[in-house]
Coordinates of C-alpha atoms in Angstrom, one line a residue:
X151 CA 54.9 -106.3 34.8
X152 CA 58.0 -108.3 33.9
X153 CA 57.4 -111.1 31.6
X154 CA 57.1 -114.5 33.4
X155 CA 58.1 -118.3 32.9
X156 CA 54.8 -120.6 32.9
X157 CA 54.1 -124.3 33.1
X158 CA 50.7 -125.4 32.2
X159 CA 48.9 -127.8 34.2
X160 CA 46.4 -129.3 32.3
X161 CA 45.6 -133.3 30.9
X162 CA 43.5 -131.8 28.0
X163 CA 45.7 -130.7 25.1
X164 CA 42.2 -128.3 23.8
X165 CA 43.2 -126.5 27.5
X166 CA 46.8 -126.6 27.1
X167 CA 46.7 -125.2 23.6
X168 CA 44.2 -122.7 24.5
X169 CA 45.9 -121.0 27.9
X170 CA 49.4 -121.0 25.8
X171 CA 48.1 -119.1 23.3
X172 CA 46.6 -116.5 25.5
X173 CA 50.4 -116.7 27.3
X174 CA 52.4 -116.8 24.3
X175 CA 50.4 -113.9 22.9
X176 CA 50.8 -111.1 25.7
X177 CA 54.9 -111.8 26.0
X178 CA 54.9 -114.6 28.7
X179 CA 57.1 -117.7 28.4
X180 CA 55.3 -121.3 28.3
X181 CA 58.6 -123.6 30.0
X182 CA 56.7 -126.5 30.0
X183 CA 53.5 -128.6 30.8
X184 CA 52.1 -131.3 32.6
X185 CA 49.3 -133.8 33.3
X186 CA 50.4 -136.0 35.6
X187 CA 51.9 -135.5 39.3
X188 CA 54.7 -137.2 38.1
X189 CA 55.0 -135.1 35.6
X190 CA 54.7 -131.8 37.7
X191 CA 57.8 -132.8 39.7
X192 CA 60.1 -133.2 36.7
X193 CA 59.0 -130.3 35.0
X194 CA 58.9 -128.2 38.0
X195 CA 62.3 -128.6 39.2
X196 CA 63.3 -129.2 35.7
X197 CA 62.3 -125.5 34.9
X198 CA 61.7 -124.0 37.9
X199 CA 59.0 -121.2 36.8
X200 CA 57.5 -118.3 38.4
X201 CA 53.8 -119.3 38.0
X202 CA 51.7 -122.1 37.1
X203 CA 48.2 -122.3 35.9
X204 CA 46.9 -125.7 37.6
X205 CA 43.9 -127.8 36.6
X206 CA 41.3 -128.9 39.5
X207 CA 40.8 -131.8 38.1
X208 CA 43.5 -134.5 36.7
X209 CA 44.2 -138.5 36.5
X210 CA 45.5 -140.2 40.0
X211 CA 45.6 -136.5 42.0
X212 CA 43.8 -133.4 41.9
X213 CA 45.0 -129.9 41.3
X214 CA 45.5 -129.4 45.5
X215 CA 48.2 -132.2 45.2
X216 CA 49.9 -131.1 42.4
X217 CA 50.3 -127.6 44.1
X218 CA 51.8 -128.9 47.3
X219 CA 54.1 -130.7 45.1
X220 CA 55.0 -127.5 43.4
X221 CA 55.6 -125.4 46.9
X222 CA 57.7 -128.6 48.2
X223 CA 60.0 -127.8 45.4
X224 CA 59.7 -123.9 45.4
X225 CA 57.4 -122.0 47.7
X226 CA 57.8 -118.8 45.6
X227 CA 56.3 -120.1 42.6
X228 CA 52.9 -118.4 42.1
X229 CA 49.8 -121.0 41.3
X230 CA 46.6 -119.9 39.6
X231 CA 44.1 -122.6 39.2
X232 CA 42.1 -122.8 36.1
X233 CA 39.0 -125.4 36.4
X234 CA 35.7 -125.8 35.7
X235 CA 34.9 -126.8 38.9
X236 CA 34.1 -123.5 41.4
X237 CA 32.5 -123.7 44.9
X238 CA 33.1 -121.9 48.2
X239 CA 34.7 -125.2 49.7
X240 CA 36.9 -125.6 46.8
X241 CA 37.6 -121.6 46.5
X242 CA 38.6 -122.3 50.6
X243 CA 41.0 -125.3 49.8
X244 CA 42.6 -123.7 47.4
X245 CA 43.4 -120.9 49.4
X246 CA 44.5 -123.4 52.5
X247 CA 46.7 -124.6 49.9
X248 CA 48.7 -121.5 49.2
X249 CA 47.1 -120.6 45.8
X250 CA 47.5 -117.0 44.3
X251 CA 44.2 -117.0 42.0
X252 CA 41.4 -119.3 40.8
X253 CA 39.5 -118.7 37.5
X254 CA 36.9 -121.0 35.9
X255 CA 36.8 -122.4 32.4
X256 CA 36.4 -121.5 29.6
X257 CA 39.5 -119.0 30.1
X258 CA 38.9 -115.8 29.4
X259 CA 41.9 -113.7 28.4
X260 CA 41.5 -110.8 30.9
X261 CA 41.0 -112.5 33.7
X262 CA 43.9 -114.8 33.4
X263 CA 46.3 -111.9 32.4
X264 CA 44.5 -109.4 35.6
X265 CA 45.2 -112.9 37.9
X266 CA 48.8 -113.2 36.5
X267 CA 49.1 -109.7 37.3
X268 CA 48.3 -109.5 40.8
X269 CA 50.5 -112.9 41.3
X270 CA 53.8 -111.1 40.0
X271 CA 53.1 -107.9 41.1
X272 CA 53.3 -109.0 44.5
X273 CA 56.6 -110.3 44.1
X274 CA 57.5 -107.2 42.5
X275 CA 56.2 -105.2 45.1
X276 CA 58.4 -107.3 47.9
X277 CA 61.0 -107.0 46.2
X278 CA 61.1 -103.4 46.0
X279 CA 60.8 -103.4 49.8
X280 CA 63.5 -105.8 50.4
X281 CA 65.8 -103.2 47.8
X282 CA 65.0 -100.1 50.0
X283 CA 64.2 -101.0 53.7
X284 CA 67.4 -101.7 55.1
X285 CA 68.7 -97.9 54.1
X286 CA 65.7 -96.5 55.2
X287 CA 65.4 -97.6 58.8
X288 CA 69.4 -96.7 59.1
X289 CA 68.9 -93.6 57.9
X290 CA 65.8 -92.4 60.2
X291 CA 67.9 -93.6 63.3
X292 CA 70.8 -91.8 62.4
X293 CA 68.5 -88.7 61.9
X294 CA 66.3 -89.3 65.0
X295 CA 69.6 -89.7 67.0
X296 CA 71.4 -86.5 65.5
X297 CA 67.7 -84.5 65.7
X298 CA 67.1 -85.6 69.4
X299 CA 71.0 -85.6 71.0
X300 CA 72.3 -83.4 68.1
X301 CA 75.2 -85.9 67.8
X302 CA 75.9 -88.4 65.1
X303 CA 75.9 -92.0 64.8
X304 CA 78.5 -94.0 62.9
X305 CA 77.5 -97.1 61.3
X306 CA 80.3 -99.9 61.7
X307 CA 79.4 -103.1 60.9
X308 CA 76.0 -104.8 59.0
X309 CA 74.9 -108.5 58.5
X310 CA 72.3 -110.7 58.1
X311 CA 70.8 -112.3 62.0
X312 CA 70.5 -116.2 61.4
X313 CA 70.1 -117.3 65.0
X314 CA 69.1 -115.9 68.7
X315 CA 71.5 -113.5 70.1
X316 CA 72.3 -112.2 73.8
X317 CA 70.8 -108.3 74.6
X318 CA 73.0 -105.7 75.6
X319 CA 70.6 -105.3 78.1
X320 CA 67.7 -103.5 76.8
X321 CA 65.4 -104.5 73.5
X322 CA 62.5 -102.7 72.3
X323 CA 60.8 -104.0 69.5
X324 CA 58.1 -102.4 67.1
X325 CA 55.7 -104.5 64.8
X326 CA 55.2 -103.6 61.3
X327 CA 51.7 -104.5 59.5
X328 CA 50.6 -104.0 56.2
X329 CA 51.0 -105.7 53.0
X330 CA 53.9 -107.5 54.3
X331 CA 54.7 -107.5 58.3
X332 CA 58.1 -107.3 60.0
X333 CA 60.0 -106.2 62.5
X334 CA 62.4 -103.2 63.8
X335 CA 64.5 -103.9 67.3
X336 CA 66.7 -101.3 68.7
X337 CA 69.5 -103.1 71.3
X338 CA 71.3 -101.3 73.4
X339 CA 73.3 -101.4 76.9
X340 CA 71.3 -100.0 80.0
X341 CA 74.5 -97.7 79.8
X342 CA 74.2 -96.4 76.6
X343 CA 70.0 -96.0 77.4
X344 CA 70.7 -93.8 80.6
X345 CA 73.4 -91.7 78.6
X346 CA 70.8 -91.5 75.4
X347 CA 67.9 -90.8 77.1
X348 CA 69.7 -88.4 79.6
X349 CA 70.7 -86.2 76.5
X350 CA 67.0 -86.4 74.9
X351 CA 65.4 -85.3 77.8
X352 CA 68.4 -83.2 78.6
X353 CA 68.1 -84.1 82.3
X354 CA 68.6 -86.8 84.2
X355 CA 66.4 -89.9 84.1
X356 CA 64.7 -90.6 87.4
X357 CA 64.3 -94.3 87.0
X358 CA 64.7 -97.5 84.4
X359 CA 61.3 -97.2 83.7
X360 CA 61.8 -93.6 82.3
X361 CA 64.3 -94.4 80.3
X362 CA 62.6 -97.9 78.8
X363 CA 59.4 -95.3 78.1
X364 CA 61.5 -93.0 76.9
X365 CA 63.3 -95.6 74.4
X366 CA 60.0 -96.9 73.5
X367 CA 59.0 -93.4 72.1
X368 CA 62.2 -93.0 69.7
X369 CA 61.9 -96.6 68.7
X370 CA 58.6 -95.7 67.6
X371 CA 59.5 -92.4 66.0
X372 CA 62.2 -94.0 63.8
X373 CA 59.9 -96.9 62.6
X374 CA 57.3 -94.5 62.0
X375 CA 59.1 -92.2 59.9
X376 CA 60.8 -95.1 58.2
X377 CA 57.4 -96.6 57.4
X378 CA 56.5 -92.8 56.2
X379 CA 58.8 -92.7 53.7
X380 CA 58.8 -96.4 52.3
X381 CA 55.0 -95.7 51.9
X382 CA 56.0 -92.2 49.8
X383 CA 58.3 -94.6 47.6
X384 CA 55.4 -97.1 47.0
X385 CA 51.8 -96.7 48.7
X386 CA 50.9 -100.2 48.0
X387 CA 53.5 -101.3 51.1
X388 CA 50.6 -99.9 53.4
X389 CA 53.0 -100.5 56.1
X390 CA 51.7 -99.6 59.5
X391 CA 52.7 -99.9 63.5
X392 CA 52.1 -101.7 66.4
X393 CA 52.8 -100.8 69.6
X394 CA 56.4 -101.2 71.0
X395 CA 58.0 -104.1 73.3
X396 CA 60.5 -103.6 75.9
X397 CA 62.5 -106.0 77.5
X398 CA 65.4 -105.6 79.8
X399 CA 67.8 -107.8 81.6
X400 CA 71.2 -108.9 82.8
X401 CA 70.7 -112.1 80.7
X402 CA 68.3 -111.9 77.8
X403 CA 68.2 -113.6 74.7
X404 CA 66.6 -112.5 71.7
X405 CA 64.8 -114.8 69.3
X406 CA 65.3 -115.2 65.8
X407 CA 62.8 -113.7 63.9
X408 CA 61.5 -116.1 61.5
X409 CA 62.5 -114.5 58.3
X410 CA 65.5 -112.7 57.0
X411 CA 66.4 -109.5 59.4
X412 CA 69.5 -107.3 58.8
X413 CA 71.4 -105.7 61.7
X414 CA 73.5 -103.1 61.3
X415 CA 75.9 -102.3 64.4
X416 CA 76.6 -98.2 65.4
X417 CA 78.7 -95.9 67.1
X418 CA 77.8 -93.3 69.3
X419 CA 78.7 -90.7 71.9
X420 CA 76.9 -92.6 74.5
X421 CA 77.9 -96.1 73.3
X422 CA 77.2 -98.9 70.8
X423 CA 73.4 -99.4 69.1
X424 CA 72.0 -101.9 67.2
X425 CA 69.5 -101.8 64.6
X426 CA 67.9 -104.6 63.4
X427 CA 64.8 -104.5 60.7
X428 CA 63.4 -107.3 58.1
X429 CA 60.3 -108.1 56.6
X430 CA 58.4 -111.6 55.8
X431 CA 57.2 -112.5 52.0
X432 CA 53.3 -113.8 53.3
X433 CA 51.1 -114.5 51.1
X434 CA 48.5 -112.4 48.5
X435 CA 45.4 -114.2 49.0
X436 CA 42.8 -113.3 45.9
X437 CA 39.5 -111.8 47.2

């Protein structure tokens, strides 16, 4: 676990004093504190820090407050609440409210540090995905492509989707699940599917709806094998499937996904494919 950069929240300097030293001692960096929600603003986006430990209980606002106020500012900070006070309604605000762990005072020392621990890792952990994925998922479609058709695909352009886009005429769409969720889209002209599927099946399609099933299939196959081997890399991406979509039309527009997707734009015998793959942060709830 990479060291991270702390702020206390806390209005008792006994607490403050006590959770820095546990901090200071295992390698972490203490950026700042706070005991106020005034406070918490200005030394939030003063320091901006990976994690703060947050007090329950604290003059003019409460702890839920204060962490709002954090997540206004950053929603990637990591919060761990330390209090005395511990019920199941609080336990279920706190996670309403976005919050990575909650321990009760007194603090002990392997609990916070096991807490901070699962926090960062879980950054960590995404950002190993987001470091890998995007090769992967070009890769296995290149390899389905050249294993199914025996012919190559030639990658030619790759960017970053921000907005909805018009379908070359057929979209099929697999869900990913697991510690994080995304999605995979392969887009492609009704064209380029008849010639595609024509050469996997190494006949003739009879119908659309042969060659949407048959699409459907080797979407599936190069998520799946893409999943496979991001899973071999790091087992705790748990990533899973859900069944494909297919959508087809003269005039269709694809939605945005709602968080950061890649496309990446090929050449093939049969015509032009796109590829198009991202994953969402979520959250780590404790247990």
């Amino acid at each position: 676990m990479s060291a991270a950069r702390v702020v206390i929240v806390d209005d008792s300097p006994f607490s403050i004093a006590v959770i820095r030293n546990i901090l200071e001692e295992n390698g972490f960096e203490v950026v700042g504190d706070a005991g106020t929600l005034e406070e918490v603003n200005e030394v939030i986006a003063a320091t901006q820090p990976d994690l703060v430990t947050m007090d329950m209980t604290l003059p003019g606002t409460d702890g839920l407050e204060c962490t709002r106020a954090v997540h206004a500012i950053n929603p990637n900070i990591k919060v761990i609440v330390i209090s005395s006070m511990m019920d199941d309604e609080i336990l279920k605000e706190a996670k309403d409210n976005h919050v990575s762990g909650y321990i009760q005072k007194p603090v002990d020392a392997d609990e916070l540090l096991a807490a901070i621990q699962k926090a960062i890792a879980f950054e960590e952990i995404f950002a190993e995905l987001e470091d890998e994925y995007v090769e992967v998922f070009k890769e296995t479609l290149k390899d389905g492509l050249n294993r199914m058709t025996k012919t190559l695909l030639t990658y030619k352009s790759e960017y970053e989707l921000n907005t909805d886009f018009e379908s070359r005429g057929i979209a099929v769409i697999v869900g990913i699940i697991g510690k994080f969720s995304g999605r995979l889209m392969i887009d492609l002209s009704k064209e380029t599917a008849h010639a595609l599927v024509a050469a996997m099946m190494r006949k003739e399609p009879a119908n659309l709806n042969e060659v949407t099933a048959a699409l459907a299939e080797y979407t599936n196959i190069v998520a799946g094998n893409a999943c496979s081997i991001l899973n071999k890399k790091n087992k705790a991406f748990g990533l899973r499937l859900a069944p494909p979509s297919i959508m087809h039309g003269d005039h269709m527009l694809i939605s945005q996904a709602p968080f950061k997707t890649v496309s990446a734009v090929g050449d093939t015998d049969y015509g032009e494919v796109l590829l198009n793959v991202g994953f969402k942060r979520g959250e780590d709830k404790w247990t």
